[in-house]
Each structure stands twice: as structure tokens, then as C-alpha cells.
């Protein structure tokens, strides 16, 4: 958030999204904390770091199983009514969670893991499509064994003159009109490659073939 403010403030013409609700205890050690006072602190500190009076999209990292879900939703809903948050998103949730949040706020986005070989959130994605909710898949470039040399993915990627990662991203984008993938990177060259992947257009047959192989791989391995 500090870096975003330094580089982009005052964010003219941009939608600024951030998240809260986790505490970091060490490298790769993150624990959800859903106590209302902590969630409010997360929002207020994000506003300060970003230099804004309102966060366009604030997402709850995880629903904290140690705190009643309704308490977390009520706190977030109150902050939205106060104008601290414009839109609210939830992460790693199911359809029932989205519906449970409805009395407190409208869920604008869902951020769940989803890619060619991980279809765990298929029902959530279908719900989002039906109700106009943005779906933000994390880890969208994964293709597992489908990425091996000589595979279907490899062959189609070569046909389009792109990398396998770009093709996997193109498939995710083609999967649904509500898709907003967030491929992570720490290198400018990789960022440029990901952006170029958005321009790849799959034929119906290519999409269907990749979809079929991805589902079969998911069912074979029971990826969770």
C-alpha cells in the first residue's frame, strides 16, 4: 500500500482494491483474525497508507473460524455504511457464505483459487456469473501435468506462439465474463507476459479440449 501510494497517488481513474483480516507470524505464516476491532484497524490503516478517505474495494482475506461469521460481516457492513469502504469482497468462501453475508452487505467480488486443473470453486463461479459478482481467481496460471512437453496445452500454446502460462491465463479469461484473474509476479518481464496473455483468443474447440483435460486432471487427483 505504501508503494502504491508512492507510485500512483491520487489514483485518478483507478479502482483501488486491498485486503485485510490476516496477521503474519513469520515467513508464509498467516493467521486470520476476524475480531471486529482488528478488522476496523485494518481498514483504517489501509486508508492511512493509501492516502484515501474511502477504499474502492476491500476484501476479507479469510473468514475467521474463531469468531462468529455474522460478527465479522456486521463490522464490515458498518464500515461500508460509514463510507470507509465502497465495495466489499470475500476470499476462499462458498456459496452459503455469500448468501449469509447478504443481510450485511452485497458481495461485489469473490477471490478463490481457480485454474485449469483446480475446479474446487466451480459452483461459486457459477453463482457469481448468475448474480453479477466479480470472480477473482488466484493462482490462475497453474496447469500441472498438462504443461508437460508434447501435451495438448503445449501444442496449442505453440500454435498461438505464446507460453504455456499465457495460454492457461487465456483459458481462465475465456471461462467466464466475470473473471478478474490476479497472476502474481515479482518481475517486469513476467508482468508483461501475463498482460500479453490477455490478448490470446482461443477457438471454441481449443477451449473445450483444454476444459475437458483440465476437469479430468482435477477429478483424477482430487486437487483441494
Short mmCIF file of C-alpha atoms in Angstrom, two decimals:
data_model
loop_
_atom_site.label_atom_id
_atom_site.label_comp_id
_atom_site.label_asym_id
_atom_site.label_seq_id
_atom_site.Cartn_x
_atom_site.Cartn_y
_atom_site.Cartn_z
CA UNK A 1 0.00 0.00 0.00
CA UNK A 2 2.90 2.37 0.74
CA UNK A 3 4.42 1.59 -2.65
CA UNK A 4 1.09 2.02 -4.44
CA UNK A 5 0.63 5.42 -2.85
CA UNK A 6 4.16 6.47 -3.79
CA UNK A 7 3.73 5.37 -7.41
CA UNK A 8 0.07 6.07 -8.20
CA UNK A 9 -1.49 8.56 -5.79
CA UNK A 10 -4.02 10.20 -6.24
CA UNK A 11 -5.18 7.12 -8.20
CA UNK A 12 -7.04 9.12 -10.84
CA UNK A 13 -9.36 6.90 -12.87
CA UNK A 14 -8.36 3.78 -10.91
CA UNK A 15 -10.21 1.34 -8.71
CA UNK A 16 -8.07 0.65 -5.65
CA UNK A 17 -8.53 -2.74 -4.02
CA UNK A 18 -6.88 -4.08 -0.89
CA UNK A 19 -7.45 -6.75 1.75
CA UNK A 20 -7.36 -7.25 5.49
CA UNK A 21 -8.04 -9.78 8.23
CA UNK A 22 -4.74 -11.68 8.45
CA UNK A 23 -1.79 -11.44 10.83
CA UNK A 24 1.70 -12.52 9.81
CA UNK A 25 3.66 -14.62 12.30
CA UNK A 26 6.63 -15.40 10.08
CA UNK A 27 7.58 -16.37 6.50
CA UNK A 28 4.48 -17.92 4.89
CA UNK A 29 2.73 -18.00 8.29
CA UNK A 30 -0.55 -16.12 8.13
CA UNK A 31 -3.40 -16.41 10.64
CA UNK A 32 -6.91 -14.98 10.12
CA UNK A 33 -8.13 -12.57 12.79
CA UNK A 34 -11.76 -11.59 12.41
CA UNK A 35 -12.36 -9.69 15.62
CA UNK A 36 -14.33 -6.54 14.74
CA UNK A 37 -11.79 -4.20 16.34
CA UNK A 38 -8.99 -5.74 14.30
CA UNK A 39 -10.93 -5.56 11.02
CA UNK A 40 -11.65 -1.88 11.65
CA UNK A 41 -7.97 -1.31 12.40
CA UNK A 42 -7.05 -3.00 9.09
CA UNK A 43 -9.33 -0.65 7.14
CA UNK A 44 -8.19 2.49 8.94
CA UNK A 45 -4.51 1.65 8.49
CA UNK A 46 -5.05 0.88 4.80
CA UNK A 47 -6.76 4.24 4.33
CA UNK A 48 -3.81 5.97 6.01
CA UNK A 49 -1.18 4.14 3.97
CA UNK A 50 -3.03 4.68 0.69
CA UNK A 51 -3.84 8.30 1.46
CA UNK A 52 -7.53 7.87 0.78
CA UNK A 53 -10.81 8.59 2.52
CA UNK A 54 -12.53 5.52 1.06
CA UNK A 55 -11.32 2.14 -0.20
CA UNK A 56 -12.98 1.26 -3.51
CA UNK A 57 -12.87 -2.49 -2.86
CA UNK A 58 -11.94 -4.00 0.50
CA UNK A 59 -11.74 -7.78 0.71
CA UNK A 60 -11.69 -10.00 3.78
CA UNK A 61 -8.72 -12.35 3.43
CA UNK A 62 -10.43 -15.22 5.23
CA UNK A 63 -13.47 -15.73 7.44
CA UNK A 64 -12.02 -16.36 10.90
CA UNK A 65 -13.42 -19.63 12.22
CA UNK A 66 -12.76 -18.48 15.80
CA UNK A 67 -15.13 -15.51 15.51
CA UNK A 68 -18.85 -15.78 14.64
CA UNK A 69 -19.17 -15.11 10.94
CA UNK A 70 -22.03 -12.70 11.50
CA UNK A 71 -19.88 -10.52 13.78
CA UNK A 72 -17.30 -10.16 11.05
CA UNK A 73 -19.94 -9.38 8.42
CA UNK A 74 -21.70 -6.87 10.68
CA UNK A 75 -18.46 -4.98 11.30
CA UNK A 76 -17.68 -4.83 7.59
CA UNK A 77 -21.22 -3.73 6.80
CA UNK A 78 -20.98 -0.93 9.37
CA UNK A 79 -17.74 0.32 7.83
CA UNK A 80 -19.42 0.36 4.44
CA UNK A 81 -22.31 2.41 5.82
CA UNK A 82 -19.79 4.84 7.31
CA UNK A 83 -18.27 5.33 3.89
CA UNK A 84 -14.89 3.83 4.73
CA UNK A 85 -15.46 1.06 2.17
CA UNK A 86 -17.29 1.36 -1.13
CA UNK A 87 -17.47 -2.30 -2.21
CA UNK A 88 -16.85 -5.48 -0.22
CA UNK A 89 -15.26 -8.74 -1.33
CA UNK A 90 -14.69 -12.10 0.37
CA UNK A 91 -11.95 -14.69 -0.13
CA UNK A 92 -11.90 -18.51 -0.05
CA UNK A 93 -15.61 -18.87 0.56
CA UNK A 94 -18.53 -20.98 -0.64
CA UNK A 95 -21.99 -20.07 -1.93
CA UNK A 96 -23.53 -20.32 1.52
CA UNK A 97 -21.06 -17.72 2.82
CA UNK A 98 -22.07 -15.29 0.08
CA UNK A 99 -25.73 -15.70 0.92
CA UNK A 100 -25.05 -15.36 4.67
CA UNK A 101 -23.36 -12.01 4.02
CA UNK A 102 -26.37 -10.61 2.14
CA UNK A 103 -28.12 -9.08 5.21
CA UNK A 104 -24.97 -7.08 5.96
CA UNK A 105 -23.60 -6.09 2.53
CA UNK A 106 -23.69 -7.05 -1.12
CA UNK A 107 -20.69 -9.19 -2.04
CA UNK A 108 -19.07 -7.42 -5.01
CA UNK A 109 -16.21 -9.87 -5.56
CA UNK A 110 -15.08 -13.35 -4.58
CA UNK A 111 -11.40 -14.28 -4.53
CA UNK A 112 -10.95 -18.07 -4.62
CA UNK A 113 -8.28 -20.33 -6.05
CA UNK A 114 -9.25 -21.41 -9.57
CA UNK A 115 -7.33 -22.53 -12.63
CA UNK A 116 -7.28 -25.07 -15.43
CA UNK A 117 -6.75 -28.03 -13.08
CA UNK A 118 -8.38 -26.77 -9.86
CA UNK A 119 -12.16 -26.64 -10.18
CA UNK A 120 -12.98 -26.68 -6.46
CA UNK A 121 -14.78 -23.34 -6.76
CA UNK A 122 -16.82 -24.21 -9.85
CA UNK A 123 -20.14 -23.81 -8.01
CA UNK A 124 -19.02 -20.44 -6.60
CA UNK A 125 -18.02 -19.24 -10.07
CA UNK A 126 -21.39 -20.27 -11.49
CA UNK A 127 -23.15 -18.40 -8.67
CA UNK A 128 -21.04 -15.30 -9.39
CA UNK A 129 -21.93 -15.47 -13.08
CA UNK A 130 -25.63 -15.72 -12.29
CA UNK A 131 -25.61 -12.82 -9.84
CA UNK A 132 -23.08 -10.50 -11.48
CA UNK A 133 -20.39 -10.91 -8.83
CA UNK A 134 -16.77 -10.43 -9.89
CA UNK A 135 -14.71 -13.62 -9.55
CA UNK A 136 -11.00 -13.07 -8.80
CA UNK A 137 -9.08 -16.34 -9.22
CA UNK A 138 -5.72 -16.56 -7.50
CA UNK A 139 -3.05 -18.96 -8.76
CA UNK A 140 -4.67 -18.78 -12.23
CA UNK A 141 -1.66 -19.95 -14.27
CA UNK A 142 -1.38 -23.45 -12.80
CA UNK A 143 -1.63 -26.30 -15.29
CA UNK A 144 0.13 -29.22 -13.56
CA UNK A 145 0.95 -32.19 -15.74
CA UNK A 146 -0.99 -30.57 -18.60
CA UNK A 147 2.04 -28.33 -19.06
CA UNK A 148 4.48 -31.12 -19.90
CA UNK A 149 6.21 -31.06 -23.33
CA UNK A 150 4.05 -32.52 -26.06
CA UNK A 151 0.81 -32.03 -24.11
CA UNK A 152 -2.37 -30.53 -25.52
CA UNK A 153 -1.62 -27.29 -23.66
CA UNK A 154 1.90 -27.24 -25.06
CA UNK A 155 0.67 -27.84 -28.62
CA UNK A 156 -2.00 -25.13 -28.53
CA UNK A 157 0.47 -22.68 -26.95
CA UNK A 158 2.91 -23.27 -29.81
CA UNK A 159 0.11 -22.79 -32.34
CA UNK A 160 -0.59 -19.35 -30.88
CA UNK A 161 3.10 -18.56 -30.40
CA UNK A 162 2.72 -17.99 -26.66
CA UNK A 163 3.96 -19.58 -23.44
CA UNK A 164 2.01 -22.26 -21.60
CA UNK A 165 1.35 -19.79 -18.78
CA UNK A 166 -0.13 -17.28 -21.20
CA UNK A 167 -2.39 -19.98 -22.63
CA UNK A 168 -3.52 -21.09 -19.17
CA UNK A 169 -4.37 -17.46 -18.41
CA UNK A 170 -6.22 -17.10 -21.71
CA UNK A 171 -8.31 -20.16 -20.81
CA UNK A 172 -9.21 -18.68 -17.40
CA UNK A 173 -10.28 -15.40 -19.02
CA UNK A 174 -12.36 -17.24 -21.62
CA UNK A 175 -14.06 -19.32 -18.93
CA UNK A 176 -16.35 -16.52 -17.70
CA UNK A 177 -17.17 -12.85 -18.32
CA UNK A 178 -16.95 -12.14 -14.56
CA UNK A 179 -13.34 -13.35 -14.34
CA UNK A 180 -10.67 -10.96 -12.98
CA UNK A 181 -7.51 -13.08 -12.59
CA UNK A 182 -4.60 -11.95 -10.40
CA UNK A 183 -1.43 -13.71 -11.56
CA UNK A 184 1.35 -12.80 -9.15
CA UNK A 185 4.86 -11.83 -10.23
CA UNK A 186 7.95 -10.04 -8.99
CA UNK A 187 9.49 -9.44 -12.42
CA UNK A 188 8.56 -6.83 -15.00
CA UNK A 189 9.14 -9.25 -17.90
CA UNK A 190 6.71 -11.75 -16.38
CA UNK A 191 4.15 -8.99 -15.81
CA UNK A 192 4.37 -8.00 -19.48
CA UNK A 193 4.00 -11.65 -20.49
CA UNK A 194 0.87 -12.01 -18.36
CA UNK A 195 -0.66 -8.86 -19.83
CA UNK A 196 0.03 -10.16 -23.35
CA UNK A 197 -1.74 -13.41 -22.41
CA UNK A 198 -4.99 -11.47 -22.14
CA UNK A 199 -4.87 -10.88 -25.90
CA UNK A 200 -4.83 -14.61 -26.76
CA UNK A 201 -8.13 -15.76 -28.27
CA UNK A 202 -8.96 -19.45 -28.09
CA UNK A 203 -11.27 -21.13 -30.56
CA UNK A 204 -14.32 -22.93 -29.17
CA UNK A 205 -12.67 -26.27 -29.91
CA UNK A 206 -9.42 -25.27 -28.20
CA UNK A 207 -11.27 -24.02 -25.13
CA UNK A 208 -13.41 -27.18 -24.94
CA UNK A 209 -10.41 -29.50 -25.32
CA UNK A 210 -8.45 -27.73 -22.59
CA UNK A 211 -11.53 -27.62 -20.36
CA UNK A 212 -12.06 -31.35 -20.75
CA UNK A 213 -8.44 -32.24 -19.95
CA UNK A 214 -8.37 -29.86 -17.01
CA UNK A 215 -11.51 -31.36 -15.50
CA UNK A 216 -10.20 -34.88 -15.98
CA UNK A 217 -6.93 -33.97 -14.25
CA UNK A 218 -8.83 -32.36 -11.38
CA UNK A 219 -11.04 -35.42 -10.94
CA UNK A 220 -8.05 -37.80 -11.13
CA UNK A 221 -6.11 -36.02 -8.42
CA UNK A 222 -8.91 -34.63 -6.28
CA UNK A 223 -7.00 -31.33 -6.00
CA UNK A 224 -8.10 -29.31 -3.00
#
